mmCIF file with all atom_site columns, C-alpha atoms in Angstrom:
data_model
loop_
_atom_site.group_PDB
_atom_site.id
_atom_site.type_symbol
_atom_site.label_atom_id
_atom_site.label_alt_id
_atom_site.label_comp_id
_atom_site.label_asym_id
_atom_site.label_entity_id
_atom_site.label_seq_id
_atom_site.pdbx_PDB_ins_code
_atom_site.Cartn_x
_atom_site.Cartn_y
_atom_site.Cartn_z
_atom_site.occupancy
_atom_site.B_iso_or_equiv
_atom_site.pdbx_formal_charge
_atom_site.auth_seq_id
_atom_site.auth_comp_id
_atom_site.auth_asym_id
_atom_site.auth_atom_id
_atom_site.pdbx_PDB_model_num
ATOM 1   C CA . MET A 1 1   ? 15.644  16.901  29.868  1.00 37.00 ? 1319 MET A CA 1
ATOM 2   C CA . LEU A 1 2   ? 12.259  17.029  28.162  1.00 40.00 ? 1320 LEU A CA 1
ATOM 3   C CA . THR A 1 3   ? 12.916  20.227  26.217  1.00 40.00 ? 1321 THR A CA 1
ATOM 4   C CA . SER A 1 4   ? 16.051  18.753  24.673  1.00 42.00 ? 1322 SER A CA 1
ATOM 5   C CA . ARG A 1 5   ? 14.017  15.845  23.351  1.00 44.00 ? 1323 ARG A CA 1
ATOM 6   C CA . LEU A 1 6   ? 11.283  17.942  21.784  1.00 47.00 ? 1324 LEU A CA 1
ATOM 7   C CA . PRO A 1 7   ? 13.160  18.928  18.595  1.00 47.00 ? 1325 PRO A CA 1
ATOM 8   C CA . ALA A 1 8   ? 14.134  15.333  17.860  1.00 47.00 ? 1326 ALA A CA 1
ATOM 9   C CA . LEU A 1 9   ? 10.628  14.058  18.509  1.00 48.00 ? 1327 LEU A CA 1
ATOM 10  C CA . ALA A 1 10  ? 9.089   16.867  16.484  1.00 49.00 ? 1328 ALA A CA 1
ATOM 11  C CA . ILE A 1 11  ? 11.359  16.064  13.546  1.00 48.00 ? 1329 ILE A CA 1
ATOM 12  C CA . MET A 1 12  ? 10.600  12.382  13.888  1.00 50.00 ? 1330 MET A CA 1
ATOM 13  C CA . GLY A 1 13  ? 6.882   12.985  14.100  1.00 52.00 ? 1331 GLY A CA 1
ATOM 14  C CA . ALA A 1 14  ? 6.988   15.154  11.005  1.00 51.00 ? 1332 ALA A CA 1
ATOM 15  C CA . ILE A 1 15  ? 8.994   12.577  9.069   1.00 48.00 ? 1333 ILE A CA 1
ATOM 16  C CA . VAL A 1 16  ? 6.811   9.654   10.036  1.00 51.00 ? 1334 VAL A CA 1
ATOM 17  C CA . LEU A 1 17  ? 3.489   11.443  9.694   1.00 55.00 ? 1335 LEU A CA 1
ATOM 18  C CA . GLY A 1 18  ? 4.545   12.871  6.363   1.00 52.00 ? 1336 GLY A CA 1
ATOM 19  C CA . LEU A 1 19  ? 5.524   9.474   5.076   1.00 46.00 ? 1337 LEU A CA 1
ATOM 20  C CA . THR A 1 20  ? 2.441   7.718   6.367   1.00 50.00 ? 1338 THR A CA 1
ATOM 21  C CA . ALA A 1 21  ? -0.294  10.278  5.840   1.00 48.00 ? 1339 ALA A CA 1
ATOM 22  C CA . CYS A 1 22  ? -1.559  8.521   2.802   1.00 39.00 ? 1340 CYS A CA 1
ATOM 23  C CA . VAL A 1 23  ? -1.585  5.114   4.162   1.00 39.00 ? 1341 VAL A CA 1
ATOM 24  C CA . ALA A 1 24  ? -3.517  5.827   7.057   1.00 37.00 ? 1342 ALA A CA 1
ATOM 25  C CA . ASP A 1 25  ? -6.165  7.255   5.239   1.00 38.00 ? 1343 ASP A CA 1
ATOM 26  C CA . GLY A 1 26  ? -7.456  5.657   2.446   1.00 36.00 ? 1344 GLY A CA 1
ATOM 27  C CA . GLY A 1 27  ? -4.450  3.639   2.525   1.00 40.00 ? 1345 GLY A CA 1
ATOM 28  C CA . LEU A 1 28  ? -2.027  5.218   0.162   1.00 39.00 ? 1346 LEU A CA 1
ATOM 29  C CA . ALA A 1 29  ? 1.575   5.360   1.176   1.00 36.00 ? 1347 ALA A CA 1
ATOM 30  C CA . ARG A 1 30  ? 4.734   6.705   -0.308  1.00 31.00 ? 1348 ARG A CA 1
ATOM 31  C CA . GLY A 1 31  ? 7.990   5.613   -1.620  1.00 30.00 ? 1349 GLY A CA 1
ATOM 32  C CA . GLY A 1 32  ? 8.303   4.878   -5.290  1.00 31.00 ? 1350 GLY A CA 1
ATOM 33  C CA . SER A 1 33  ? 7.125   5.428   -8.764  1.00 31.00 ? 1351 SER A CA 1
ATOM 34  C CA . GLY A 1 34  ? 4.324   3.531   -10.214 1.00 34.00 ? 1352 GLY A CA 1
ATOM 35  C CA . GLY A 1 35  ? 1.248   3.362   -12.282 1.00 34.00 ? 1353 GLY A CA 1
ATOM 36  C CA . PRO A 1 36  ? -0.315  0.576   -14.257 1.00 32.00 ? 1354 PRO A CA 1
ATOM 37  C CA . SER A 1 37  ? 2.325   -1.883  -15.354 1.00 33.00 ? 1355 SER A CA 1
ATOM 38  C CA . GLY A 1 38  ? 0.229   -3.412  -18.056 1.00 33.00 ? 1356 GLY A CA 1
ATOM 39  C CA . ALA A 1 39  ? -0.252  -6.630  -16.109 1.00 32.00 ? 1357 ALA A CA 1
ATOM 40  C CA . ALA A 1 40  ? -3.510  -8.337  -16.847 1.00 32.00 ? 1358 ALA A CA 1
ATOM 41  C CA . SER A 1 41  ? -6.303  -7.570  -14.411 1.00 33.00 ? 1359 SER A CA 1
ATOM 42  C CA . PRO A 1 42  ? -9.748  -9.077  -14.345 1.00 33.00 ? 1360 PRO A CA 1
ATOM 43  C CA . THR A 1 43  ? -12.078 -7.167  -16.633 1.00 32.00 ? 1361 THR A CA 1
ATOM 44  C CA . PRO A 1 44  ? -15.152 -5.791  -14.911 1.00 32.00 ? 1362 PRO A CA 1
ATOM 45  C CA . GLY A 1 45  ? -18.188 -7.817  -15.826 1.00 34.00 ? 1363 GLY A CA 1
ATOM 46  C CA . ALA A 1 46  ? -16.096 -10.682 -17.203 1.00 34.00 ? 1364 ALA A CA 1
ATOM 47  C CA . SER A 1 47  ? -16.828 -13.193 -14.442 1.00 38.00 ? 1365 SER A CA 1
ATOM 48  C CA . ASP A 1 48  ? -19.562 -15.803 -14.265 1.00 38.00 ? 1366 ASP A CA 1
ATOM 49  C CA . THR A 1 49  ? -21.285 -13.807 -11.530 1.00 41.00 ? 1367 THR A CA 1
ATOM 50  C CA . ASP A 1 50  ? -22.308 -10.874 -13.724 1.00 42.00 ? 1368 ASP A CA 1
ATOM 51  C CA . ASP A 1 51  ? -25.960 -11.126 -12.743 1.00 41.00 ? 1369 ASP A CA 1
ATOM 52  C CA . ASP A 1 52  ? -25.103 -10.976 -9.054  1.00 43.00 ? 1370 ASP A CA 1
ATOM 53  C CA . ASP A 1 53  ? -22.743 -8.065  -9.647  1.00 42.00 ? 1371 ASP A CA 1
ATOM 54  C CA . ALA A 1 54  ? -25.414 -6.044  -11.401 1.00 39.00 ? 1372 ALA A CA 1
ATOM 55  C CA . SER A 1 55  ? -27.511 -6.079  -8.232  1.00 38.00 ? 1373 SER A CA 1
ATOM 56  C CA . ALA A 1 56  ? -24.718 -4.291  -6.325  1.00 39.00 ? 1374 ALA A CA 1
ATOM 57  C CA . GLY A 1 57  ? -25.959 -0.974  -7.722  1.00 39.00 ? 1375 GLY A CA 1
ATOM 58  C CA . ALA A 1 58  ? -24.425 2.086   -9.276  1.00 38.00 ? 1376 ALA A CA 1
ATOM 59  C CA . HIS A 1 59  ? -21.782 2.494   -6.546  1.00 44.00 ? 1377 HIS A CA 1
ATOM 60  C CA . ARG A 1 60  ? -20.201 -0.878  -7.323  1.00 45.00 ? 1378 ARG A CA 1
ATOM 61  C CA . ASN A 1 61  ? -16.476 -0.691  -7.980  1.00 41.00 ? 1379 ASN A CA 1
ATOM 62  C CA . PRO A 1 62  ? -16.021 -1.470  -11.681 1.00 52.00 ? 1380 PRO A CA 1
ATOM 63  C CA . ALA A 1 63  ? -12.569 -2.932  -11.022 1.00 61.00 ? 1381 ALA A CA 1
ATOM 64  C CA . ARG A 1 64  ? -13.411 -6.219  -9.327  1.00 84.00 ? 1382 ARG A CA 1
ATOM 65  C CA . CYS A 1 65  ? -9.765  -7.009  -8.709  1.00 89.00 ? 1383 CYS A CA 1
ATOM 66  C CA . LEU A 1 66  ? -9.429  -4.192  -6.173  1.00 91.00 ? 1384 LEU A CA 1
ATOM 67  C CA . VAL A 1 67  ? -12.463 -5.246  -4.121  1.00 92.00 ? 1385 VAL A CA 1
ATOM 68  C CA . GLY A 1 68  ? -11.452 -7.198  -1.004  1.00 94.00 ? 1386 GLY A CA 1
ATOM 69  C CA . ALA A 1 69  ? -9.061  -7.007  1.939   1.00 97.00 ? 1387 ALA A CA 1
ATOM 70  C CA . TRP A 1 70  ? -5.413  -6.014  1.511   1.00 97.00 ? 1388 TRP A CA 1
ATOM 71  C CA . ARG A 1 71  ? -2.475  -5.820  3.933   1.00 97.00 ? 1389 ARG A CA 1
ATOM 72  C CA . ALA A 1 72  ? 0.090   -3.042  3.498   1.00 93.00 ? 1390 ALA A CA 1
ATOM 73  C CA . ASP A 1 73  ? 3.625   -4.324  2.977   1.00 92.00 ? 1391 ASP A CA 1
ATOM 74  C CA . ASN A 1 74  ? 5.670   -3.216  6.041   1.00 92.00 ? 1392 ASN A CA 1
ATOM 75  C CA . HIS A 1 75  ? 8.999   -4.116  4.412   1.00 89.00 ? 1393 HIS A CA 1
ATOM 76  C CA . PHE A 1 76  ? 8.155   -1.913  1.460   1.00 87.00 ? 1394 PHE A CA 1
ATOM 77  C CA . PHE A 1 77  ? 7.088   0.849   3.870   1.00 84.00 ? 1395 PHE A CA 1
ATOM 78  C CA . LEU A 1 78  ? 10.381  0.652   5.733   1.00 88.00 ? 1396 LEU A CA 1
ATOM 79  C CA . ALA A 1 79  ? 12.422  0.811   2.537   1.00 85.00 ? 1397 ALA A CA 1
ATOM 80  C CA . ALA A 1 80  ? 10.349  3.757   1.295   1.00 81.00 ? 1398 ALA A CA 1
ATOM 81  C CA . MET A 1 81  ? 10.820  5.726   4.509   1.00 82.00 ? 1399 MET A CA 1
ATOM 82  C CA . GLN A 1 82  ? 14.536  5.008   4.610   1.00 84.00 ? 1400 GLN A CA 1
ATOM 83  C CA . GLN A 1 83  ? 14.914  6.697   1.226   1.00 81.00 ? 1401 GLN A CA 1
ATOM 84  C CA . PHE A 1 84  ? 14.439  9.955   3.145   1.00 79.00 ? 1402 PHE A CA 1
ATOM 85  C CA . GLY A 1 85  ? 17.100  9.103   5.747   1.00 79.00 ? 1403 GLY A CA 1
ATOM 86  C CA . GLY A 1 86  ? 18.099  6.339   8.107   1.00 81.00 ? 1404 GLY A CA 1
ATOM 87  C CA . GLN A 1 87  ? 16.118  7.512   11.120  1.00 87.00 ? 1405 GLN A CA 1
ATOM 88  C CA . VAL A 1 88  ? 13.365  4.921   10.716  1.00 89.00 ? 1406 VAL A CA 1
ATOM 89  C CA . ARG A 1 89  ? 14.597  1.559   12.016  1.00 92.00 ? 1407 ARG A CA 1
ATOM 90  C CA . SER A 1 90  ? 11.500  -0.676  11.928  1.00 94.00 ? 1408 SER A CA 1
ATOM 91  C CA . VAL A 1 91  ? 7.863   -0.886  10.855  1.00 94.00 ? 1409 VAL A CA 1
ATOM 92  C CA . GLU A 1 92  ? 5.714   -3.466  12.645  1.00 96.00 ? 1410 GLU A CA 1
ATOM 93  C CA . GLY A 1 93  ? 2.062   -4.254  13.197  1.00 97.00 ? 1411 GLY A CA 1
ATOM 94  C CA . GLU A 1 94  ? -0.646  -4.246  10.569  1.00 97.00 ? 1412 GLU A CA 1
ATOM 95  C CA . VAL A 1 95  ? -2.478  -1.897  8.248   1.00 95.00 ? 1413 VAL A CA 1
ATOM 96  C CA . LEU A 1 96  ? -5.462  -3.592  6.604   1.00 96.00 ? 1414 LEU A CA 1
ATOM 97  C CA . LEU A 1 97  ? -7.371  -1.892  3.796   1.00 95.00 ? 1415 LEU A CA 1
ATOM 98  C CA . THR A 1 98  ? -10.775 -3.188  2.779   1.00 96.00 ? 1416 THR A CA 1
ATOM 99  C CA . PHE A 1 99  ? -12.329 -2.037  -0.489  1.00 95.00 ? 1417 PHE A CA 1
ATOM 100 C CA . ALA A 1 100 ? -15.997 -3.041  -0.316  1.00 94.00 ? 1418 ALA A CA 1
ATOM 101 C CA . GLU A 1 101 ? -18.217 -3.713  -3.283  1.00 91.00 ? 1419 GLU A CA 1
ATOM 102 C CA . ASP A 1 102 ? -20.481 -0.772  -2.325  1.00 92.00 ? 1420 ASP A CA 1
ATOM 103 C CA . GLY A 1 103 ? -17.639 1.771   -2.557  1.00 92.00 ? 1421 GLY A CA 1
ATOM 104 C CA . THR A 1 104 ? -16.806 1.880   1.155   1.00 95.00 ? 1422 THR A CA 1
ATOM 105 C CA . LEU A 1 105 ? -13.139 2.004   2.149   1.00 96.00 ? 1423 LEU A CA 1
ATOM 106 C CA . THR A 1 106 ? -12.033 0.895   5.617   1.00 97.00 ? 1424 THR A CA 1
ATOM 107 C CA . THR A 1 107 ? -8.469  1.208   6.914   1.00 95.00 ? 1425 THR A CA 1
ATOM 108 C CA . THR A 1 108 ? -7.724  -0.721  10.107  1.00 97.00 ? 1426 THR A CA 1
ATOM 109 C CA . TYR A 1 109 ? -4.547  -0.156  12.114  1.00 96.00 ? 1427 TYR A CA 1
ATOM 110 C CA . ALA A 1 110 ? -3.568  -2.843  14.616  1.00 98.00 ? 1428 ALA A CA 1
ATOM 111 C CA . GLY A 1 111 ? -0.486  -1.961  16.627  1.00 97.00 ? 1429 GLY A CA 1
ATOM 112 C CA . TRP A 1 112 ? 1.091   -0.369  13.561  1.00 96.00 ? 1430 TRP A CA 1
ATOM 113 C CA . THR A 1 113 ? 4.353   0.869   15.034  1.00 96.00 ? 1431 THR A CA 1
ATOM 114 C CA . ILE A 1 114 ? 7.223   2.819   13.526  1.00 93.00 ? 1432 ILE A CA 1
ATOM 115 C CA . THR A 1 115 ? 10.449  3.067   15.523  1.00 94.00 ? 1433 THR A CA 1
ATOM 116 C CA . ALA A 1 116 ? 13.041  5.685   14.660  1.00 91.00 ? 1434 ALA A CA 1
ATOM 117 C CA . ILE A 1 117 ? 16.136  7.323   16.147  1.00 89.00 ? 1435 ILE A CA 1
ATOM 118 C CA . GLU A 1 118 ? 16.903  11.012  15.731  1.00 81.00 ? 1436 GLU A CA 1
ATOM 119 C CA . GLU A 1 119 ? 19.779  12.819  17.471  1.00 81.00 ? 1437 GLU A CA 1
ATOM 120 C CA . GLY A 1 120 ? 20.297  9.760   19.672  1.00 85.00 ? 1438 GLY A CA 1
ATOM 121 C CA . VAL A 1 121 ? 16.674  9.780   20.856  1.00 85.00 ? 1439 VAL A CA 1
ATOM 122 C CA . GLU A 1 122 ? 14.395  6.852   20.087  1.00 91.00 ? 1440 GLU A CA 1
ATOM 123 C CA . ALA A 1 123 ? 10.892  7.806   19.006  1.00 90.00 ? 1441 ALA A CA 1
ATOM 124 C CA . VAL A 1 124 ? 7.993   5.394   18.585  1.00 94.00 ? 1442 VAL A CA 1
ATOM 125 C CA . VAL A 1 125 ? 4.904   6.224   16.564  1.00 93.00 ? 1443 VAL A CA 1
ATOM 126 C CA . ARG A 1 126 ? 1.968   3.882   17.102  1.00 96.00 ? 1444 ARG A CA 1
ATOM 127 C CA . ARG A 1 127 ? -1.334  3.915   15.265  1.00 96.00 ? 1445 ARG A CA 1
ATOM 128 C CA . ASP A 1 128 ? -4.456  1.947   16.174  1.00 97.00 ? 1446 ASP A CA 1
ATOM 129 C CA . GLY A 1 129 ? -8.102  2.095   15.203  1.00 97.00 ? 1447 GLY A CA 1
ATOM 130 C CA . VAL A 1 130 ? -10.296 2.313   12.134  1.00 97.00 ? 1448 VAL A CA 1
ATOM 131 C CA . ASP A 1 131 ? -10.739 5.062   9.524   1.00 97.00 ? 1449 ASP A CA 1
ATOM 132 C CA . THR A 1 132 ? -13.500 4.947   6.929   1.00 97.00 ? 1450 THR A CA 1
ATOM 133 C CA . GLY A 1 133 ? -14.325 6.674   3.682   1.00 97.00 ? 1451 GLY A CA 1
ATOM 134 C CA . GLU A 1 134 ? -15.330 5.952   0.137   1.00 96.00 ? 1452 GLU A CA 1
ATOM 135 C CA . PHE A 1 135 ? -13.681 5.136   -3.156  1.00 94.00 ? 1453 PHE A CA 1
ATOM 136 C CA . SER A 1 136 ? -14.482 4.682   -6.793  1.00 92.00 ? 1454 SER A CA 1
ATOM 137 C CA . ALA A 1 137 ? -12.437 3.040   -9.502  1.00 91.00 ? 1455 ALA A CA 1
ATOM 138 C CA . THR A 1 138 ? -12.141 2.387   -13.177 1.00 91.00 ? 1456 THR A CA 1
ATOM 139 C CA . GLU A 1 139 ? -9.978  -0.451  -14.473 1.00 87.00 ? 1457 GLU A CA 1
ATOM 140 C CA . THR A 1 140 ? -6.823  1.667   -14.073 1.00 91.00 ? 1458 THR A CA 1
ATOM 141 C CA . LEU A 1 141 ? -7.595  4.631   -11.752 1.00 94.00 ? 1459 LEU A CA 1
ATOM 142 C CA . VAL A 1 142 ? -8.867  4.883   -8.187  1.00 94.00 ? 1460 VAL A CA 1
ATOM 143 C CA . SER A 1 143 ? -10.177 7.907   -6.275  1.00 94.00 ? 1461 SER A CA 1
ATOM 144 C CA . LEU A 1 144 ? -10.736 7.932   -2.527  1.00 92.00 ? 1462 LEU A CA 1
ATOM 145 C CA . ARG A 1 145 ? -11.773 10.238  0.265   1.00 94.00 ? 1463 ARG A CA 1
ATOM 146 C CA . GLU A 1 146 ? -11.754 9.578   3.998   1.00 95.00 ? 1464 GLU A CA 1
ATOM 147 C CA . ASP A 1 147 ? -14.576 11.122  5.979   1.00 94.00 ? 1465 ASP A CA 1
ATOM 148 C CA . ARG A 1 148 ? -14.366 9.492   9.404   1.00 96.00 ? 1466 ARG A CA 1
ATOM 149 C CA . MET A 1 149 ? -11.110 9.260   11.327  1.00 97.00 ? 1467 MET A CA 1
ATOM 150 C CA . GLY A 1 150 ? -11.365 6.728   14.137  1.00 97.00 ? 1468 GLY A CA 1
ATOM 151 C CA . SER A 1 151 ? -7.675  5.897   14.442  1.00 96.00 ? 1469 SER A CA 1
ATOM 152 C CA . THR A 1 152 ? -5.291  7.343   17.004  1.00 96.00 ? 1470 THR A CA 1
ATOM 153 C CA . ILE A 1 153 ? -1.613  8.256   16.653  1.00 95.00 ? 1471 ILE A CA 1
ATOM 154 C CA . VAL A 1 154 ? 0.680   8.402   19.677  1.00 95.00 ? 1472 VAL A CA 1
ATOM 155 C CA . VAL A 1 155 ? 4.297   9.563   19.461  1.00 92.00 ? 1473 VAL A CA 1
ATOM 156 C CA . SER A 1 156 ? 6.442   8.586   22.445  1.00 92.00 ? 1474 SER A CA 1
ATOM 157 C CA . GLY A 1 157 ? 10.068  8.430   23.497  1.00 89.00 ? 1475 GLY A CA 1
ATOM 158 C CA . GLN A 1 158 ? 12.122  8.417   26.711  1.00 84.00 ? 1476 GLN A CA 1
ATOM 159 C CA . GLY A 1 159 ? 9.551   9.859   29.109  1.00 84.00 ? 1477 GLY A CA 1
ATOM 160 C CA . PHE A 1 160 ? 7.665   11.835  26.464  1.00 85.00 ? 1478 PHE A CA 1
ATOM 161 C CA . GLU A 1 161 ? 4.287   11.065  24.896  1.00 92.00 ? 1479 GLU A CA 1
ATOM 162 C CA . MET A 1 162 ? 1.910   13.073  22.737  1.00 93.00 ? 1480 MET A CA 1
ATOM 163 C CA . SER A 1 163 ? -1.163  12.364  20.639  1.00 94.00 ? 1481 SER A CA 1
ATOM 164 C CA . VAL A 1 164 ? -1.367  13.560  17.043  1.00 92.00 ? 1482 VAL A CA 1
ATOM 165 C CA . GLU A 1 165 ? -4.575  13.980  15.055  1.00 92.00 ? 1483 GLU A CA 1
ATOM 166 C CA . PRO A 1 166 ? -4.563  11.800  11.928  1.00 92.00 ? 1484 PRO A CA 1
ATOM 167 C CA . GLU A 1 167 ? -5.201  13.607  8.654   1.00 91.00 ? 1485 GLU A CA 1
ATOM 168 C CA . PRO A 1 168 ? -7.804  12.211  6.247   1.00 92.00 ? 1486 PRO A CA 1
ATOM 169 C CA . ALA A 1 169 ? -6.574  11.278  2.799   1.00 85.00 ? 1487 ALA A CA 1
ATOM 170 C CA . SER A 1 170 ? -8.142  12.397  -0.437  1.00 89.00 ? 1488 SER A CA 1
ATOM 171 C CA . TYR A 1 171 ? -6.881  11.344  -3.877  1.00 89.00 ? 1489 TYR A CA 1
ATOM 172 C CA . SER A 1 172 ? -8.359  11.609  -7.343  1.00 93.00 ? 1490 SER A CA 1
ATOM 173 C CA . ASP A 1 173 ? -7.506  9.367   -10.273 1.00 95.00 ? 1491 ASP A CA 1
ATOM 174 C CA . ALA A 1 174 ? -4.506  7.603   -8.727  1.00 94.00 ? 1492 ALA A CA 1
ATOM 175 C CA . PRO A 1 175 ? -3.153  4.933   -11.108 1.00 95.00 ? 1493 PRO A CA 1
ATOM 176 C CA . TYR A 1 176 ? -3.234  1.409   -9.711  1.00 94.00 ? 1494 TYR A CA 1
ATOM 177 C CA . ASP A 1 177 ? -2.284  -2.098  -10.766 1.00 93.00 ? 1495 ASP A CA 1
ATOM 178 C CA . CYS A 1 178 ? -3.808  -5.260  -9.374  1.00 92.00 ? 1496 CYS A CA 1
ATOM 179 C CA . ASP A 1 179 ? -3.679  -9.033  -9.733  1.00 91.00 ? 1497 ASP A CA 1
ATOM 180 C CA . ALA A 1 180 ? -4.848  -12.006 -7.682  1.00 91.00 ? 1498 ALA A CA 1
ATOM 181 C CA . ALA A 1 181 ? -2.190  -11.583 -4.976  1.00 95.00 ? 1499 ALA A CA 1
ATOM 182 C CA . THR A 1 182 ? -0.770  -8.041  -5.043  1.00 95.00 ? 1500 THR A CA 1
ATOM 183 C CA . ALA A 1 183 ? -1.755  -4.470  -5.822  1.00 94.00 ? 1501 ALA A CA 1
ATOM 184 C CA . SER A 1 184 ? 0.012   -1.122  -6.016  1.00 93.00 ? 1502 SER A CA 1
ATOM 185 C CA . ILE A 1 185 ? -1.505  2.353   -5.905  1.00 92.00 ? 1503 ILE A CA 1
ATOM 186 C CA . SER A 1 186 ? 0.500   5.357   -7.094  1.00 91.00 ? 1504 SER A CA 1
ATOM 187 C CA . THR A 1 187 ? -0.045  8.959   -6.002  1.00 81.00 ? 1505 THR A CA 1
ATOM 188 C CA . ALA A 1 188 ? 1.966   12.163  -6.080  1.00 77.00 ? 1506 ALA A CA 1
ATOM 189 C CA . ASP A 1 189 ? 3.233   11.049  -2.638  1.00 70.00 ? 1507 ASP A CA 1
ATOM 190 C CA . GLY A 1 190 ? 4.556   7.722   -3.858  1.00 76.00 ? 1508 GLY A CA 1
ATOM 191 C CA . THR A 1 191 ? 3.400   4.133   -4.218  1.00 84.00 ? 1509 THR A CA 1
ATOM 192 C CA . LEU A 1 192 ? 1.646   1.814   -1.778  1.00 87.00 ? 1510 LEU A CA 1
ATOM 193 C CA . ARG A 1 193 ? 2.232   -1.909  -2.164  1.00 93.00 ? 1511 ARG A CA 1
ATOM 194 C CA . LEU A 1 194 ? -0.486  -4.256  -0.915  1.00 95.00 ? 1512 LEU A CA 1
ATOM 195 C CA . GLN A 1 195 ? -0.854  -8.010  -0.469  1.00 96.00 ? 1513 GLN A CA 1
ATOM 196 C CA . ARG A 1 196 ? -4.260  -9.666  -0.670  1.00 96.00 ? 1514 ARG A CA 1
ATOM 197 C CA . VAL A 1 197 ? -5.448  -11.215 2.595   1.00 95.00 ? 1515 VAL A CA 1
#
């Protein structure tokens, strides 16, 4: 009966949306501790393309390492969510974050699907679409704010389906660490691990 499924789906939706609110938006997820690890990162202005970089303007991200396209680590996401309980069984699909040189942040969801079981009821949360915002960064801290939510979230399970409005993310001075292949961003909600595309 539909009413008997509502509590389980509501709990599941709250768990999943709570754990993914950051990622979606601006791309920060949860699940660990973090902060700069002291690993060497490229120093802004240290490349051979300094003259070209100067033409990017005042909104240029001073941390060149962060600029580019990054894929969120689904395995890390799954492990982070399972720290709060075993309801979440899988995380599939793709979340792609693009930090542009001009300070624009784009988060693209492509069939990003979280499957969980609560009280014997399977719930599926699927997110698709594109959210945009802006960011700024120093060599060790990043701030971001989403201002346009174009993604959709649908929670479904055994004859039940509902849409949920995504919440924009906003973070100030979140510590991050970055190298040629991986990055991590730490917030009060946890740590997001990224892999360069």
